[in-house]
PDB file of C-alpha atoms in Angstrom:
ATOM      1  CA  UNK A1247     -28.598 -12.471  -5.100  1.00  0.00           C
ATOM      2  CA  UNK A1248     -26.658 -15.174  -6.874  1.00  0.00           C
ATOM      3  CA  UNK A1249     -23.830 -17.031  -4.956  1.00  0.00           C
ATOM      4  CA  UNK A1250     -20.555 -18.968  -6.448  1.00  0.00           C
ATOM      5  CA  UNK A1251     -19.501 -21.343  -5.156  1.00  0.00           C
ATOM      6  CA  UNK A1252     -15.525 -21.220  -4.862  1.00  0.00           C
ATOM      7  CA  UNK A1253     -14.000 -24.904  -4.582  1.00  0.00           C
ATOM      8  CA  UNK A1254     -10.706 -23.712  -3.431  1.00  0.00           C
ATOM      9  CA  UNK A1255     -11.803 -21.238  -0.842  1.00  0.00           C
ATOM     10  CA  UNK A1256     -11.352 -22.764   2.932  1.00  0.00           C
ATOM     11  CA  UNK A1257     -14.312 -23.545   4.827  1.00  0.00           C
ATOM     12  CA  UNK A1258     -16.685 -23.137   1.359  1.00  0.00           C
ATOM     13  CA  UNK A1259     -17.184 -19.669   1.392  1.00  0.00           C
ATOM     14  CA  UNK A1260     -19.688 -18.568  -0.740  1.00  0.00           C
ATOM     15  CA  UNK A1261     -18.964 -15.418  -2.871  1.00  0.00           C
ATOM     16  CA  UNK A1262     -21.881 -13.159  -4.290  1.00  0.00           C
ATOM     17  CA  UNK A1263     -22.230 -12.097  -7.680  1.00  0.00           C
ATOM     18  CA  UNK A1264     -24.132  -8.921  -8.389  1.00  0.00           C
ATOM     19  CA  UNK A1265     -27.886  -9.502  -7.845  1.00  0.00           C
ATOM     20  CA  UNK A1266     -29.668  -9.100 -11.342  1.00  0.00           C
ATOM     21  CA  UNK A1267     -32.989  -6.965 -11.471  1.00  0.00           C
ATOM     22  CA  UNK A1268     -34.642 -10.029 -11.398  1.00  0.00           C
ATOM     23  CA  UNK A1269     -33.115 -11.341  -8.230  1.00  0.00           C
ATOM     24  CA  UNK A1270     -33.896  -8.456  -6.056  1.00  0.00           C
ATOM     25  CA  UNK A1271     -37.467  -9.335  -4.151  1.00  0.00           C
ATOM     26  CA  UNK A1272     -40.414  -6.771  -5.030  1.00  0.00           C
ATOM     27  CA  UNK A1273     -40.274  -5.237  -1.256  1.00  0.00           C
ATOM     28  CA  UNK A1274     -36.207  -4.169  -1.611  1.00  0.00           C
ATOM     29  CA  UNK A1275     -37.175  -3.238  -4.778  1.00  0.00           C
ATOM     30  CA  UNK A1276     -40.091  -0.895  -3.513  1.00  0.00           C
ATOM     31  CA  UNK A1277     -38.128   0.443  -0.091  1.00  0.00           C
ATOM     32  CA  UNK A1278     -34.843   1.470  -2.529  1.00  0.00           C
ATOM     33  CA  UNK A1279     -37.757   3.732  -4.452  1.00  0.00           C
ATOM     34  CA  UNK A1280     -39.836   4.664  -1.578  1.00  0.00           C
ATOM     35  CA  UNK A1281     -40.674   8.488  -2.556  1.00  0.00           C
ATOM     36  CA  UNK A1282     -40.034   9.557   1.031  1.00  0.00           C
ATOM     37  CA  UNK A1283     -36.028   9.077   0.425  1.00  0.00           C
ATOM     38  CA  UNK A1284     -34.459  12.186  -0.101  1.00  0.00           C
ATOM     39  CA  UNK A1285     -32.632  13.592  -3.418  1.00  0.00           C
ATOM     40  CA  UNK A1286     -29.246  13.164  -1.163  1.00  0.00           C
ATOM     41  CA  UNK A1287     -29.811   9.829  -0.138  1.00  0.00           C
ATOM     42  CA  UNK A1288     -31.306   8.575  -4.185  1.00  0.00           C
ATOM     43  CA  UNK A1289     -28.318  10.514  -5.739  1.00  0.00           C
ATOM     44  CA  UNK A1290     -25.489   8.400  -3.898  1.00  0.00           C
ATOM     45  CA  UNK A1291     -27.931   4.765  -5.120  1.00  0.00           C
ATOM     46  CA  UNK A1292     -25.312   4.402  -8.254  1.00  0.00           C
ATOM     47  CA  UNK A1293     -22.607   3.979  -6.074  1.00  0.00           C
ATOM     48  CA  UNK A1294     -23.837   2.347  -3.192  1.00  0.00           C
ATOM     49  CA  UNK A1295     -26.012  -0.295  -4.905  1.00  0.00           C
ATOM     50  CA  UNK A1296     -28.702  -0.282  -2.037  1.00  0.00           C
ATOM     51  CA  UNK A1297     -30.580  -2.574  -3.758  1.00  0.00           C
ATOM     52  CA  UNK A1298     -27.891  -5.655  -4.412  1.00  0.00           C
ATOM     53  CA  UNK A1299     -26.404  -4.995  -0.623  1.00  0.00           C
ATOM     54  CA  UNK A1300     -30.683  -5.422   0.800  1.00  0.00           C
ATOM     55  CA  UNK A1301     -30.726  -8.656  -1.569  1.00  0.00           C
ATOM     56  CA  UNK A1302     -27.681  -9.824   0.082  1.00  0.00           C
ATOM     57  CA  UNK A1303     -28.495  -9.261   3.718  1.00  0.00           C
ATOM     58  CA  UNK A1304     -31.124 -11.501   3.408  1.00  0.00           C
ATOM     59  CA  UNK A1305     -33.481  -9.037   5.348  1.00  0.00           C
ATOM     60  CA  UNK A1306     -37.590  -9.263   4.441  1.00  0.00           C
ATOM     61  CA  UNK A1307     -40.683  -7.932   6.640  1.00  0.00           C
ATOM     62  CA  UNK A1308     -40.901  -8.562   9.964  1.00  0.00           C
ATOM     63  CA  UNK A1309     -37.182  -8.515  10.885  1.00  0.00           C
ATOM     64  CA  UNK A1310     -35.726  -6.459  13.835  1.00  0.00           C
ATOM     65  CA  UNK A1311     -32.804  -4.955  12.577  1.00  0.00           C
ATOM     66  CA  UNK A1312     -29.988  -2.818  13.708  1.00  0.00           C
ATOM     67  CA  UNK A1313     -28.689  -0.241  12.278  1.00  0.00           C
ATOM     68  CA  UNK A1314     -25.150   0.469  13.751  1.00  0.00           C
ATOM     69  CA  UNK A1315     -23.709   3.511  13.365  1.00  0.00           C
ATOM     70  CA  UNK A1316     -26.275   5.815  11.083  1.00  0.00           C
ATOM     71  CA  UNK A1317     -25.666   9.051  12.085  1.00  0.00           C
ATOM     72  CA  UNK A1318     -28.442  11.434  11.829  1.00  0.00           C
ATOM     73  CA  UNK A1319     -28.763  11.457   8.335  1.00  0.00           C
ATOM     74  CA  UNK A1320     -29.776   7.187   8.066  1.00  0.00           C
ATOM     75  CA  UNK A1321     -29.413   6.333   4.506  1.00  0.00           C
ATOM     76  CA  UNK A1322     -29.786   2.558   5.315  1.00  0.00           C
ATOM     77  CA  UNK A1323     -32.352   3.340   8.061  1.00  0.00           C
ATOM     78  CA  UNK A1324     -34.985   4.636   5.939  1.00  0.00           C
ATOM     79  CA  UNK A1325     -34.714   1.372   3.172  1.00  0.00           C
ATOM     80  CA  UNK A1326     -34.648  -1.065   6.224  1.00  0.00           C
ATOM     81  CA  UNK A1327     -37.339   0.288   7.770  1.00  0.00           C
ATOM     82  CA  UNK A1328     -39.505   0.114   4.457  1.00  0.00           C
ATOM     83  CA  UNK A1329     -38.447  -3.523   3.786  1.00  0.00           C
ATOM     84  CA  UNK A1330     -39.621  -4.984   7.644  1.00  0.00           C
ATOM     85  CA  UNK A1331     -42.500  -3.041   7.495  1.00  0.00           C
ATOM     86  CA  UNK A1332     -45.289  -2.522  10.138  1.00  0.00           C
ATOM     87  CA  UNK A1333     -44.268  -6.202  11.948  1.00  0.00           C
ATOM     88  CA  UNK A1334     -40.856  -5.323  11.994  1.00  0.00           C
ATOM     89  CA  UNK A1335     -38.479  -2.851  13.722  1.00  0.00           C
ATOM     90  CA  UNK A1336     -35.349  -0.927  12.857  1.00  0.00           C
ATOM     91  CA  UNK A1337     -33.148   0.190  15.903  1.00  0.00           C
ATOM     92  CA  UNK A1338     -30.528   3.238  14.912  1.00  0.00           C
ATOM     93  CA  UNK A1339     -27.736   2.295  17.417  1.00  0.00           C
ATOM     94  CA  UNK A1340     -24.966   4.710  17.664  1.00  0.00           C
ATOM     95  CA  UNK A1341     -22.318   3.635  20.160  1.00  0.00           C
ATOM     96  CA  UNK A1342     -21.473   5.929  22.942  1.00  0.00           C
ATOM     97  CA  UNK A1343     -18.245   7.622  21.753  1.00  0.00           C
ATOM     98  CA  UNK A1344     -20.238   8.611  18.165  1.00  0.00           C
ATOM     99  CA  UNK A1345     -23.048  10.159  20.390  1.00  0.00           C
ATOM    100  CA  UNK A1346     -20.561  12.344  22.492  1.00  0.00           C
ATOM    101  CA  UNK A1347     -18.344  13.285  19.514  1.00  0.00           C
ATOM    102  CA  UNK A1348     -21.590  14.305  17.625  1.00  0.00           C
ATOM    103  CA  UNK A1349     -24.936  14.928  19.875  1.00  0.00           C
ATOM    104  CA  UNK A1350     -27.117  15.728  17.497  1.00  0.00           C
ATOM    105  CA  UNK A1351     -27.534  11.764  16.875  1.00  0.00           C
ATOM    106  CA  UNK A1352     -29.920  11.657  19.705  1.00  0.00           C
ATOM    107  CA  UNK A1353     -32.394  13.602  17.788  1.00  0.00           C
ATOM    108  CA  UNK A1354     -32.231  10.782  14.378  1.00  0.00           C
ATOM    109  CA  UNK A1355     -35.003   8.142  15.726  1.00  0.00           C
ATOM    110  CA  UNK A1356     -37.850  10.581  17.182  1.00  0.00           C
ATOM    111  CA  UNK A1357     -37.113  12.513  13.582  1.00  0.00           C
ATOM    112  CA  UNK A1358     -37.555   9.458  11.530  1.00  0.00           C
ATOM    113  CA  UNK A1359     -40.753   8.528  13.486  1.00  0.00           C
ATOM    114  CA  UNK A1360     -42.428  11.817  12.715  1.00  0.00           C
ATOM    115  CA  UNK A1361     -41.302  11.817   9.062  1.00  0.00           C
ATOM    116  CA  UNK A1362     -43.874   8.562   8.894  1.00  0.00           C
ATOM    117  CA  UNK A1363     -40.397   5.840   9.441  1.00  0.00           C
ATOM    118  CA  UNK A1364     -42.920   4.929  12.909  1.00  0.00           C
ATOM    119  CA  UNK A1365     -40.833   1.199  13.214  1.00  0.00           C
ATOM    120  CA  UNK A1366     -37.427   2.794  13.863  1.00  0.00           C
ATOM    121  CA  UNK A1367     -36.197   3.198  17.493  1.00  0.00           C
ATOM    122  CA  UNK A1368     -32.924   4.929  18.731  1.00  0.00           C
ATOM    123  CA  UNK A1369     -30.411   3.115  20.868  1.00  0.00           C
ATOM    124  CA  UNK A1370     -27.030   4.348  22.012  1.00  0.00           C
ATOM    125  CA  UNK A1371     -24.882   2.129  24.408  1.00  0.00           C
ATOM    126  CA  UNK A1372     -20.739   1.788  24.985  1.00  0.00           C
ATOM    127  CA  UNK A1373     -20.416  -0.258  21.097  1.00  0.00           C
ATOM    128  CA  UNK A1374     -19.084  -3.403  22.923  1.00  0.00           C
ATOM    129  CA  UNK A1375     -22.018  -3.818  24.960  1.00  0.00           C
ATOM    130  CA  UNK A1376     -24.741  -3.593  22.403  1.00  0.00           C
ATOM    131  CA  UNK A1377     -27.557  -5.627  23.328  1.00  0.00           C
ATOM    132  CA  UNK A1378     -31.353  -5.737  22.884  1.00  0.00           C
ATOM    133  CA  UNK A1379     -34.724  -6.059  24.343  1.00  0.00           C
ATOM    134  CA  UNK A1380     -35.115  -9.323  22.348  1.00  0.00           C
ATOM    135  CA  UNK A1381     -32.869 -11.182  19.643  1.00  0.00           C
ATOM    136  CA  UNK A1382     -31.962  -8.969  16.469  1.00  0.00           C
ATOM    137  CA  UNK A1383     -32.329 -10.786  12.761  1.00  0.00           C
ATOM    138  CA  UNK A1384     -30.010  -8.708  11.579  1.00  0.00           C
ATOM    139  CA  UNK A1385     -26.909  -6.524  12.649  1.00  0.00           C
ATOM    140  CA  UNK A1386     -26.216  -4.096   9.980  1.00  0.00           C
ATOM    141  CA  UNK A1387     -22.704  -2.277  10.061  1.00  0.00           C
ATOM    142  CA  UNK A1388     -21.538   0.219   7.074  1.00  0.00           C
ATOM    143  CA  UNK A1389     -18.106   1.699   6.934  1.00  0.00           C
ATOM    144  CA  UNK A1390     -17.690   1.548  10.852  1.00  0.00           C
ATOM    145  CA  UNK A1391     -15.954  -1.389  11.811  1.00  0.00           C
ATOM    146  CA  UNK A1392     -12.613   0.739  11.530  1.00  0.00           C
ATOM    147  CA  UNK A1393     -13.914   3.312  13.538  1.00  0.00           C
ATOM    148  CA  UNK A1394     -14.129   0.778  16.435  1.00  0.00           C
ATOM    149  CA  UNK A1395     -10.441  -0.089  15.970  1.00  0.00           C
ATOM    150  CA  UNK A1396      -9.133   3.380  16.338  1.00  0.00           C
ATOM    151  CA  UNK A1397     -11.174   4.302  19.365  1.00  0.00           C
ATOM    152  CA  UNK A1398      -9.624   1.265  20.967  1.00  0.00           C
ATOM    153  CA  UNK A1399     -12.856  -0.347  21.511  1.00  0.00           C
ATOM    154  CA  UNK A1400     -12.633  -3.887  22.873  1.00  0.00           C
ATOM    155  CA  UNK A1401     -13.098  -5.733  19.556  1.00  0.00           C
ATOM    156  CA  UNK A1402     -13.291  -9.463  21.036  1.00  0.00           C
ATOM    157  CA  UNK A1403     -15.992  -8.274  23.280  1.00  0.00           C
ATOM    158  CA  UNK A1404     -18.141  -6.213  20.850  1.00  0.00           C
ATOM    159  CA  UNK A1405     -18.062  -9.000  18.032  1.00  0.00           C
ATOM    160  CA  UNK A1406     -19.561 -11.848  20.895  1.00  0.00           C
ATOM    161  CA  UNK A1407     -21.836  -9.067  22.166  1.00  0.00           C
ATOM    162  CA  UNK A1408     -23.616  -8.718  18.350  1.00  0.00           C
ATOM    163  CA  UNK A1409     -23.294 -12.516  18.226  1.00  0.00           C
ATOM    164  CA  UNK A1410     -24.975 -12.881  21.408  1.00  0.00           C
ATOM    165  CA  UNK A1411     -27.456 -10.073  20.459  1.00  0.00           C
ATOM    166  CA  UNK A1412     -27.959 -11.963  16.880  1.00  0.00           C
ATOM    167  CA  UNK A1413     -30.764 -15.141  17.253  1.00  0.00           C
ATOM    168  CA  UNK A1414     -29.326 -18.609  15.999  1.00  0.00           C
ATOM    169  CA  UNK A1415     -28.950 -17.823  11.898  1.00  0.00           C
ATOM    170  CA  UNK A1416     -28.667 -14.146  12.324  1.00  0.00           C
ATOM    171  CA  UNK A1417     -27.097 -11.904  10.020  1.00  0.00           C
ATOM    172  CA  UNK A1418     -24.235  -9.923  11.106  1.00  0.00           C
ATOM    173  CA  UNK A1419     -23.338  -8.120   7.928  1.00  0.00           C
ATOM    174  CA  UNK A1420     -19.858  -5.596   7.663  1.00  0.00           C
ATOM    175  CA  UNK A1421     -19.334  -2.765   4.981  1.00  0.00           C
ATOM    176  CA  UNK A1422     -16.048  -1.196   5.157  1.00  0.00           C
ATOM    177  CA  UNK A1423     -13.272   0.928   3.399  1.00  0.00           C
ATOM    178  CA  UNK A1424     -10.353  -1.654   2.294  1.00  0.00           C
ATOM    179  CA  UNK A1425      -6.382  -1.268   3.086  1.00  0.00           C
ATOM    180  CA  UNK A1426      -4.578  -4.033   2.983  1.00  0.00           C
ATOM    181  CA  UNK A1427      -1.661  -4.199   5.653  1.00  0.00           C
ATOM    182  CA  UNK A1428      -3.499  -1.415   7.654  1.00  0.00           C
ATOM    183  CA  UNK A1429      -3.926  -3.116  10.957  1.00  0.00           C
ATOM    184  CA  UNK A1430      -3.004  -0.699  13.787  1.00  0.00           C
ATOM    185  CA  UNK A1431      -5.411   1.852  15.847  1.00  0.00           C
ATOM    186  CA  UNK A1432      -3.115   4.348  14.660  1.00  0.00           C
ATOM    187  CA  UNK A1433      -3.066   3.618  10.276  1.00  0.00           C
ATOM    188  CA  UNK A1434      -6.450   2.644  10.537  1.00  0.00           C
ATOM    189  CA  UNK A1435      -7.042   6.726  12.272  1.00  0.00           C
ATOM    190  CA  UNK A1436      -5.104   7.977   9.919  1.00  0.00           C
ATOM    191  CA  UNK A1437      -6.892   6.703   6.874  1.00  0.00           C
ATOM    192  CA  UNK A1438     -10.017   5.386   8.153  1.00  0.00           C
ATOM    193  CA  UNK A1439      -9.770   2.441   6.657  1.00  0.00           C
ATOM    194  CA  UNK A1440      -8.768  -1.270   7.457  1.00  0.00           C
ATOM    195  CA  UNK A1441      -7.102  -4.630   6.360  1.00  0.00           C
ATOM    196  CA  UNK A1442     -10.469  -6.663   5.164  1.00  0.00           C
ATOM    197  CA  UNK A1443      -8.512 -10.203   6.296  1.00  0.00           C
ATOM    198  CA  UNK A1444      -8.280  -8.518   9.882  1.00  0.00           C
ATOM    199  CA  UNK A1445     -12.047  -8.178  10.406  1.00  0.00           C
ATOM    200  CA  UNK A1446     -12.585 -11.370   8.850  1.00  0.00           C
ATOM    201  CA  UNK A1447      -9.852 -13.136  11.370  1.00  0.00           C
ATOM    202  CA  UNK A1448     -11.863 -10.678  14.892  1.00  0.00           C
ATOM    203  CA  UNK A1449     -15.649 -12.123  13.539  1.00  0.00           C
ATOM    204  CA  UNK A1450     -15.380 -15.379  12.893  1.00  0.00           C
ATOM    205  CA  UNK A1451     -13.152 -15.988  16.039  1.00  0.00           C
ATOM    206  CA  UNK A1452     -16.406 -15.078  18.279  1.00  0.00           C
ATOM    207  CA  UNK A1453     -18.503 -18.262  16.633  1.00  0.00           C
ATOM    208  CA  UNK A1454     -19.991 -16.678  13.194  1.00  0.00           C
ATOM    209  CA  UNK A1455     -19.345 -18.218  10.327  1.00  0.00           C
ATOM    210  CA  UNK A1456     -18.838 -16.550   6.874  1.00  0.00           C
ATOM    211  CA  UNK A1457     -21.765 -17.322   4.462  1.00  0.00           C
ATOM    212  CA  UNK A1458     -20.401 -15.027   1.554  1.00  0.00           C
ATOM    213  CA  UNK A1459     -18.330 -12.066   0.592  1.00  0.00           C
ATOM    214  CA  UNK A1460     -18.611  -9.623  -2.367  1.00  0.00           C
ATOM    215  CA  UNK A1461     -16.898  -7.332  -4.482  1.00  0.00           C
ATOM    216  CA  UNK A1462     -20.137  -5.427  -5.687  1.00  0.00           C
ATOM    217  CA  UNK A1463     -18.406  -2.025  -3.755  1.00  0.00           C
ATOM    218  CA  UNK A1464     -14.997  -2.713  -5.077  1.00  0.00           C
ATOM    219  CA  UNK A1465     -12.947  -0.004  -7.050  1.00  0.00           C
ATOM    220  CA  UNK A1466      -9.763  -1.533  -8.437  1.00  0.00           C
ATOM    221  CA  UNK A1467      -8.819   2.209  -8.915  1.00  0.00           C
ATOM    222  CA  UNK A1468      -8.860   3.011  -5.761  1.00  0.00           C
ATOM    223  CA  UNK A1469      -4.579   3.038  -4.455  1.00  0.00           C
ATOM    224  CA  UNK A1470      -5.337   2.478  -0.532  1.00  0.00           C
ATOM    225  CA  UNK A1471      -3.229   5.363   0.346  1.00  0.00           C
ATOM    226  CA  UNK A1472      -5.865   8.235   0.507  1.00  0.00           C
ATOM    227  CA  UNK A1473      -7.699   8.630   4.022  1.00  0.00           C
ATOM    228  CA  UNK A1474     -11.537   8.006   2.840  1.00  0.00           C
ATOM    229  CA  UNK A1475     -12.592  11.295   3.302  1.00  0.00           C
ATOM    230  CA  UNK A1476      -9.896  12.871   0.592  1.00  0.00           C
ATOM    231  CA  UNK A1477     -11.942  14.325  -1.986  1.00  0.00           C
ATOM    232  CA  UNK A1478     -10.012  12.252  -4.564  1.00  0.00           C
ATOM    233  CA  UNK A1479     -11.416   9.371  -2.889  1.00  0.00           C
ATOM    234  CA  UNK A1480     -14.612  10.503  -1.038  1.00  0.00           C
ATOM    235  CA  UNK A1481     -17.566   8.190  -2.005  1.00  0.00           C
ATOM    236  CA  UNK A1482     -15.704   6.115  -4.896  1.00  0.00           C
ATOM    237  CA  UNK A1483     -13.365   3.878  -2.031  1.00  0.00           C
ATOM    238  CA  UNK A1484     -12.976   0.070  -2.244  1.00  0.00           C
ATOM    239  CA  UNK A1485     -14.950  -1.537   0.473  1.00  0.00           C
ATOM    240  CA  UNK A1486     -15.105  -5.260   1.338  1.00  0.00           C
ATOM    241  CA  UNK A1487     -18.612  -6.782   1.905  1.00  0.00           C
ATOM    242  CA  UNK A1488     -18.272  -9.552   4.268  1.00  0.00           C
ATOM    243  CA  UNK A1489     -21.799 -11.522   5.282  1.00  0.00           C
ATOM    244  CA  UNK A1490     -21.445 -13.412   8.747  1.00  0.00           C
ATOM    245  CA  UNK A1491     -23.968 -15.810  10.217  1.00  0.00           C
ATOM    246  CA  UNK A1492     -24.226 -16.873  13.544  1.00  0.00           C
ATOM    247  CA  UNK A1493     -25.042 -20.901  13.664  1.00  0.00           C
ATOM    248  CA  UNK A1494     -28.322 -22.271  13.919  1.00  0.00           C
ATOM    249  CA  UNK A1495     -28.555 -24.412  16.794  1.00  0.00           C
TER     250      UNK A1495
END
């Protein structure tokens, strides 16, 4: 992944540029076309660039990563778990109000172990008390920041739990649906989606810094006004990528 460096951005945010073929490192490269995937998970790559987004994360083998907020079906889950490999460990963590709303979450880990994925736990806890047996490399949360927001979690507290979860230059890395100017539990419910400036403002204000941003999920087409699961809209939104680190010590 190749960063810019922005001169006029505050604080000298970096901002990533699509990773080239040649950037990505052989074992993204092999976990994005690991034959287990299935067809639903490889036909939705074009879109979701899983390649480019691994690059940027930074993650490699032997990482403990989480996973927040997979579902059952784990399209990040399986990649991550290929890319850490047999030294590493992926954790699916579904917060507490996603496992009561939809049970069947419970069953995700245990399946992904006996489909050969043997490095992936489960975790579910309330979302601003996530914590771990031992420091996390990475904190990996797609398209449900918002969510949070709307279910009135305690935002301060979750974003200094993941920091304090994260070990000193740990990634704490945020995929989500863009609307400007939608701030409030209630807009954000309505259209599942959220003002990118807002998360930026909640993260960094519990220590992280921001190492780099990118528009490689960005659809200028996309209006804002369409909640994301509109058919219109469904799977083609503008999303903000926003990479956090928390400080070495």
């Amino acid at each position: 992944m190749r960063l810019l460096y922005l001169p006029f951005v505050a604080a000298a945010v970096l901002f990533a540029l699509p990773a080239q073929a040649a950037d990505v490192p052989a074992y993204v490269a092999a976990a994005v076309a690991d034959k287990d995937r299935p067809k639903d998970d490889t036909d939705r790559d074009a879109v979701r660039h899983p390649a480019e987004v691994m690059t940027l994360t930074g993650v490699k083998p032997g990482d403990r990563v989480a996973d927040v907020g997979p579902g059952r079906s784990g399209y990040y889950t399986r990649i991550l778990s290929r890319i850490v490999g047999a030294n590493g460990k992926v954790i699916m963590f579904n917060p507490t109000w996603v496992a009561e709303k939809f049970p069947h979450v419970k069953e995700a880990a245990p399946a992904f172990q006996k489909a050969g994925y043997a490095n992936v736990d489960g975790s579910i806890q309330p979302m601003a008390e996530i914590k771990f047996d031992a420091p996390m490399d990475l904190i990996f949360m797609s398209q449900l920041y918002h969510d949070q927001v709307w279910q009135k979690i305690d935002i301060a507290k979750m974003n200094k739990a993941i920091f304090d979860a994260l070990k000193p230059g740990g990634v704490f890395f945020v995929i989500d649906h863009v609307a400007p100017g939608v701030t409030t539990p209630e807009a954000i419910d309505k259209l599942h989606r959220i003002d990118p400036v807002v998360v930026k403002e909640q993260v960094l204000a519990a220590g992280f810094k921001l190492e780099a941003e990118s528009d490689l999920l960005k659809n200028k087409d996309d209006p804002h006004t369409a909640n994301v699961f509109d058919p219109g809209i469904r799977g083609k939104t503008d999303q903000f990528i926003y990479k956090f680190v928390k400080p070495a010590k």
